[in-house]
PDB file of C-alpha atoms in Angstrom:
ATOM      1  CA  MET T   1       0.000   0.000   0.000  1.00 86.00           C
ATOM      2  CA  SER T   2       1.376   3.398  -0.971  1.00 94.00           C
ATOM      3  CA  LEU T   3       1.686   6.291   1.480  1.00 93.00           C
ATOM      4  CA  GLN T   4      -1.262   8.066  -0.195  1.00 94.00           C
ATOM      5  CA  GLU T   5      -3.406   4.932   0.037  1.00 96.00           C
ATOM      6  CA  ALA T   6      -2.524   4.579   3.737  1.00 96.00           C
ATOM      7  CA  GLN T   7      -3.471   8.236   4.299  1.00 96.00           C
ATOM      8  CA  ASN T   8      -6.783   7.658   2.513  1.00 97.00           C
ATOM      9  CA  VAL T   9      -7.548   4.650   4.729  1.00 97.00           C
ATOM     10  CA  ALA T  10      -6.654   6.696   7.829  1.00 97.00           C
ATOM     11  CA  HIS T  11      -9.030   9.484   6.718  1.00 97.00           C
ATOM     12  CA  VAL T  12     -11.891   7.011   6.220  1.00 97.00           C
ATOM     13  CA  GLU T  13     -11.192   5.519   9.668  1.00 96.00           C
ATOM     14  CA  ARG T  14     -11.255   9.015  11.251  1.00 96.00           C
ATOM     15  CA  THR T  15     -14.523   9.759   9.452  1.00 95.00           C
ATOM     16  CA  PHE T  16     -16.127   6.668  10.957  1.00 93.00           C
ATOM     17  CA  GLN T  17     -14.808   7.529  14.433  1.00 92.00           C
ATOM     18  CA  TRP T  18     -16.473  10.928  14.076  1.00 89.00           C
ATOM     19  CA  PHE T  19     -19.668   9.292  12.753  1.00 87.00           C
ATOM     20  CA  ASN T  20     -19.849   6.979  15.769  1.00 85.00           C
ATOM     21  CA  GLN T  21     -19.799   9.972  18.117  1.00 82.00           C
ATOM     22  CA  GLN T  22     -22.787  11.646  16.452  1.00 79.00           C
ATOM     23  CA  ILE T  23     -25.630   9.305  17.436  1.00 73.00           C
ATOM     24  CA  GLN T  24     -25.221   7.889  20.912  1.00 70.00           C
ATOM     25  CA  LYS T  25     -27.813   6.640  23.340  1.00 59.00           C
ATOM     26  CA  GLU T  26     -26.197   8.288  26.348  1.00 58.00           C
ATOM     27  CA  GLY T  27     -26.397  12.039  26.603  1.00 54.00           C
ATOM     28  CA  LYS T  28     -27.473  14.757  24.222  1.00 54.00           C
ATOM     29  CA  VAL T  29     -25.365  15.108  21.110  1.00 61.00           C
ATOM     30  CA  LYS T  30     -25.244  18.508  19.427  1.00 71.00           C
ATOM     31  CA  LYS T  31     -26.536  18.700  15.877  1.00 83.00           C
ATOM     32  CA  VAL T  32     -23.998  17.974  13.177  1.00 86.00           C
ATOM     33  CA  SER T  33     -22.750  21.161  11.511  1.00 92.00           C
ATOM     34  CA  ASN T  34     -21.600  21.926   7.976  1.00 95.00           C
ATOM     35  CA  ALA T  35     -18.161  22.789   9.383  1.00 96.00           C
ATOM     36  CA  GLU T  36     -17.828  19.299  10.881  1.00 93.00           C
ATOM     37  CA  VAL T  37     -18.977  17.556   7.707  1.00 96.00           C
ATOM     38  CA  ALA T  38     -16.601  19.691   5.614  1.00 97.00           C
ATOM     39  CA  GLN T  39     -13.663  18.301   7.613  1.00 97.00           C
ATOM     40  CA  TYR T  40     -14.345  14.862   6.136  1.00 97.00           C
ATOM     41  CA  PHE T  41     -16.267  15.416   2.881  1.00 98.00           C
ATOM     42  CA  ALA T  42     -15.378  17.439  -0.219  1.00 98.00           C
ATOM     43  CA  GLU T  43     -17.609  20.425  -1.005  1.00 97.00           C
ATOM     44  CA  ASP T  44     -19.144  18.518  -3.957  1.00 98.00           C
ATOM     45  CA  ALA T  45     -19.185  15.067  -2.283  1.00 98.00           C
ATOM     46  CA  ARG T  46     -21.805  12.613  -3.499  1.00 98.00           C
ATOM     47  CA  MET T  47     -23.270   9.587  -1.727  1.00 98.00           C
ATOM     48  CA  VAL T  48     -25.025   6.928  -3.786  1.00 99.00           C
ATOM     49  CA  THR T  49     -26.892   4.147  -1.968  1.00 98.00           C
ATOM     50  CA  ASN T  50     -28.196   1.120  -3.868  1.00 98.00           C
ATOM     51  CA  GLY T  51     -27.903   3.067  -7.122  1.00 98.00           C
ATOM     52  CA  LYS T  52     -29.772   6.168  -5.870  1.00 98.00           C
ATOM     53  CA  LEU T  53     -28.186   9.562  -5.232  1.00 98.00           C
ATOM     54  CA  ILE T  54     -28.808  10.330  -1.541  1.00 97.00           C
ATOM     55  CA  CYS T  55     -26.652  13.423  -0.939  1.00 97.00           C
ATOM     56  CA  ALA T  56     -24.724  15.894  -3.067  1.00 98.00           C
ATOM     57  CA  GLY T  57     -22.626  18.546  -1.371  1.00 98.00           C
ATOM     58  CA  VAL T  58     -21.797  19.330   2.233  1.00 97.00           C
ATOM     59  CA  ASP T  59     -25.223  20.857   2.991  1.00 97.00           C
ATOM     60  CA  GLU T  60     -27.077  17.699   1.949  1.00 97.00           C
ATOM     61  CA  HIS T  61     -24.632  15.463   3.828  1.00 96.00           C
ATOM     62  CA  THR T  62     -25.164  17.570   6.952  1.00 94.00           C
ATOM     63  CA  THR T  63     -28.937  17.266   6.566  1.00 94.00           C
ATOM     64  CA  HIS T  64     -28.548  13.495   6.129  1.00 93.00           C
ATOM     65  CA  PHE T  65     -26.551  13.146   9.362  1.00 89.00           C
ATOM     66  CA  VAL T  66     -28.988  15.373  11.297  1.00 88.00           C
ATOM     67  CA  GLU T  67     -31.859  13.170  10.057  1.00 89.00           C
ATOM     68  CA  PHE T  68     -30.029  10.158  11.514  1.00 87.00           C
ATOM     69  CA  GLN T  69     -29.667  11.988  14.833  1.00 84.00           C
ATOM     70  CA  GLU T  70     -33.385  12.764  14.904  1.00 84.00           C
ATOM     71  CA  LYS T  71     -34.571   9.351  13.706  1.00 86.00           C
ATOM     72  CA  PHE T  72     -32.475   6.924  15.764  1.00 88.00           C
ATOM     73  CA  ALA T  73     -31.783   6.500  19.488  1.00 86.00           C
ATOM     74  CA  SER T  74     -28.328   5.185  18.621  1.00 85.00           C
ATOM     75  CA  MET T  75     -26.347   4.250  15.550  1.00 88.00           C
ATOM     76  CA  HIS T  76     -22.890   2.727  15.598  1.00 88.00           C
ATOM     77  CA  SER T  77     -20.589   1.487  12.848  1.00 90.00           C
ATOM     78  CA  THR T  78     -18.804  -1.711  13.839  1.00 90.00           C
ATOM     79  CA  PRO T  79     -15.100  -2.253  13.091  1.00 91.00           C
ATOM     80  CA  PHE T  80     -14.506  -2.798   9.391  1.00 94.00           C
ATOM     81  CA  LYS T  81     -14.837  -6.393   8.246  1.00 96.00           C
ATOM     82  CA  GLN T  82     -12.604  -5.421   5.346  1.00 96.00           C
ATOM     83  CA  ILE T  83     -10.893  -2.226   4.219  1.00 97.00           C
ATOM     84  CA  GLU T  84      -8.525  -1.944   1.252  1.00 97.00           C
ATOM     85  CA  ALA T  85      -7.136   0.963  -0.716  1.00 98.00           C
ATOM     86  CA  LYS T  86      -6.307   1.094  -4.404  1.00 97.00           C
ATOM     87  CA  GLY T  87      -5.361   4.436  -5.887  1.00 96.00           C
ATOM     88  CA  ASP T  88      -7.814   7.110  -4.756  1.00 97.00           C
ATOM     89  CA  LYS T  89     -10.493   4.580  -3.694  1.00 98.00           C
ATOM     90  CA  VAL T  90     -10.964   2.910  -0.323  1.00 98.00           C
ATOM     91  CA  TRP T  91     -13.068  -0.257  -0.510  1.00 98.00           C
ATOM     92  CA  LEU T  92     -14.843  -1.278   2.662  1.00 97.00           C
ATOM     93  CA  GLN T  93     -17.294  -3.679   4.222  1.00 98.00           C
ATOM     94  CA  TYR T  94     -18.883  -3.078   7.616  1.00 97.00           C
ATOM     95  CA  SER T  95     -22.085  -3.187   9.674  1.00 96.00           C
ATOM     96  CA  ILE T  96     -24.080  -0.480  11.368  1.00 94.00           C
ATOM     97  CA  ASN T  97     -26.058  -1.325  14.486  1.00 93.00           C
ATOM     98  CA  ILE T  98     -29.149   0.854  14.833  1.00 91.00           C
ATOM     99  CA  GLU T  99     -31.508   1.259  17.754  1.00 90.00           C
ATOM    100  CA  HIS T 100     -34.743   2.924  16.698  1.00 89.00           C
ATOM    101  CA  ARG T 101     -36.502   5.290  19.083  1.00 87.00           C
ATOM    102  CA  ASP T 102     -39.273   2.689  19.548  1.00 91.00           C
ATOM    103  CA  GLY T 103     -36.691   0.157  20.811  1.00 91.00           C
ATOM    104  CA  ARG T 104     -36.368  -1.926  17.645  1.00 93.00           C
ATOM    105  CA  VAL T 105     -32.818  -2.995  16.826  1.00 94.00           C
ATOM    106  CA  GLU T 106     -31.520  -3.355  13.285  1.00 94.00           C
ATOM    107  CA  ASP T 107     -28.265  -4.622  11.807  1.00 95.00           C
ATOM    108  CA  VAL T 108     -27.379  -3.079   8.448  1.00 96.00           C
ATOM    109  CA  GLN T 109     -24.710  -4.604   6.189  1.00 97.00           C
ATOM    110  CA  ILE T 110     -22.802  -2.219   3.927  1.00 98.00           C
ATOM    111  CA  MET T 111     -20.151  -2.636   1.272  1.00 98.00           C
ATOM    112  CA  GLY T 112     -18.784  -0.199  -1.250  1.00 98.00           C
ATOM    113  CA  TYR T 113     -16.065   2.354  -1.803  1.00 98.00           C
ATOM    114  CA  MET T 114     -15.140   5.917  -0.984  1.00 98.00           C
ATOM    115  CA  GLN T 115     -13.196   7.926  -3.530  1.00 98.00           C
ATOM    116  CA  LEU T 116     -10.998  10.631  -2.041  1.00 98.00           C
ATOM    117  CA  LYS T 117      -9.956  13.934  -3.572  1.00 97.00           C
ATOM    118  CA  GLU T 118      -7.476  16.257  -1.892  1.00 95.00           C
ATOM    119  CA  GLY T 119      -7.720  14.267   1.336  1.00 95.00           C
ATOM    120  CA  LYS T 120     -11.523  14.296   1.628  1.00 98.00           C
ATOM    121  CA  ILE T 121     -14.314  11.940   0.627  1.00 98.00           C
ATOM    122  CA  ALA T 122     -15.573  13.044  -2.788  1.00 98.00           C
ATOM    123  CA  HIS T 123     -17.771  10.059  -3.680  1.00 99.00           C
ATOM    124  CA  PHE T 124     -19.284   7.250  -1.620  1.00 98.00           C
ATOM    125  CA  GLU T 125     -20.927   4.397  -3.502  1.00 98.00           C
ATOM    126  CA  GLU T 126     -22.551   1.815  -1.223  1.00 98.00           C
ATOM    127  CA  LEU T 127     -24.714  -1.270  -1.346  1.00 98.00           C
ATOM    128  CA  VAL T 128     -26.858  -1.441   1.788  1.00 97.00           C
ATOM    129  CA  VAL T 129     -28.733  -4.536   2.970  1.00 97.00           C
ATOM    130  CA  HIS T 130     -31.039  -4.382   5.986  1.00 91.00           C
ATOM    131  CA  ALA T 131     -30.582  -7.743   7.707  1.00 78.00           C
TER     132      ALA T 131
END
């Protein structure tokens, strides 16, 4: 793995650490801000889930994360089952454990890639399966 690929993997790992702090059962978490999202995502970042564009740009990503905060009691990404870098893409497979506000628990399986540009996530293409 090249130095740039290792840096890309490290950025994705930091992004997920930040993500895991945003929706926690204990305590009140402040709303996600554009400034926070812009630390991890490029200004024109796009997220595509199961072939559908979900977010484009920092504003829409911020709205997406705030919706998670409002919708779920807790949401936590588990350690990566697999993470590999090739060029400007980081391929990953992981789970997200979700506790809904009504107490239901859900395990979501995700695989896909993040493409980085200038040290930030510019494109996230994911396949999501609700188990």
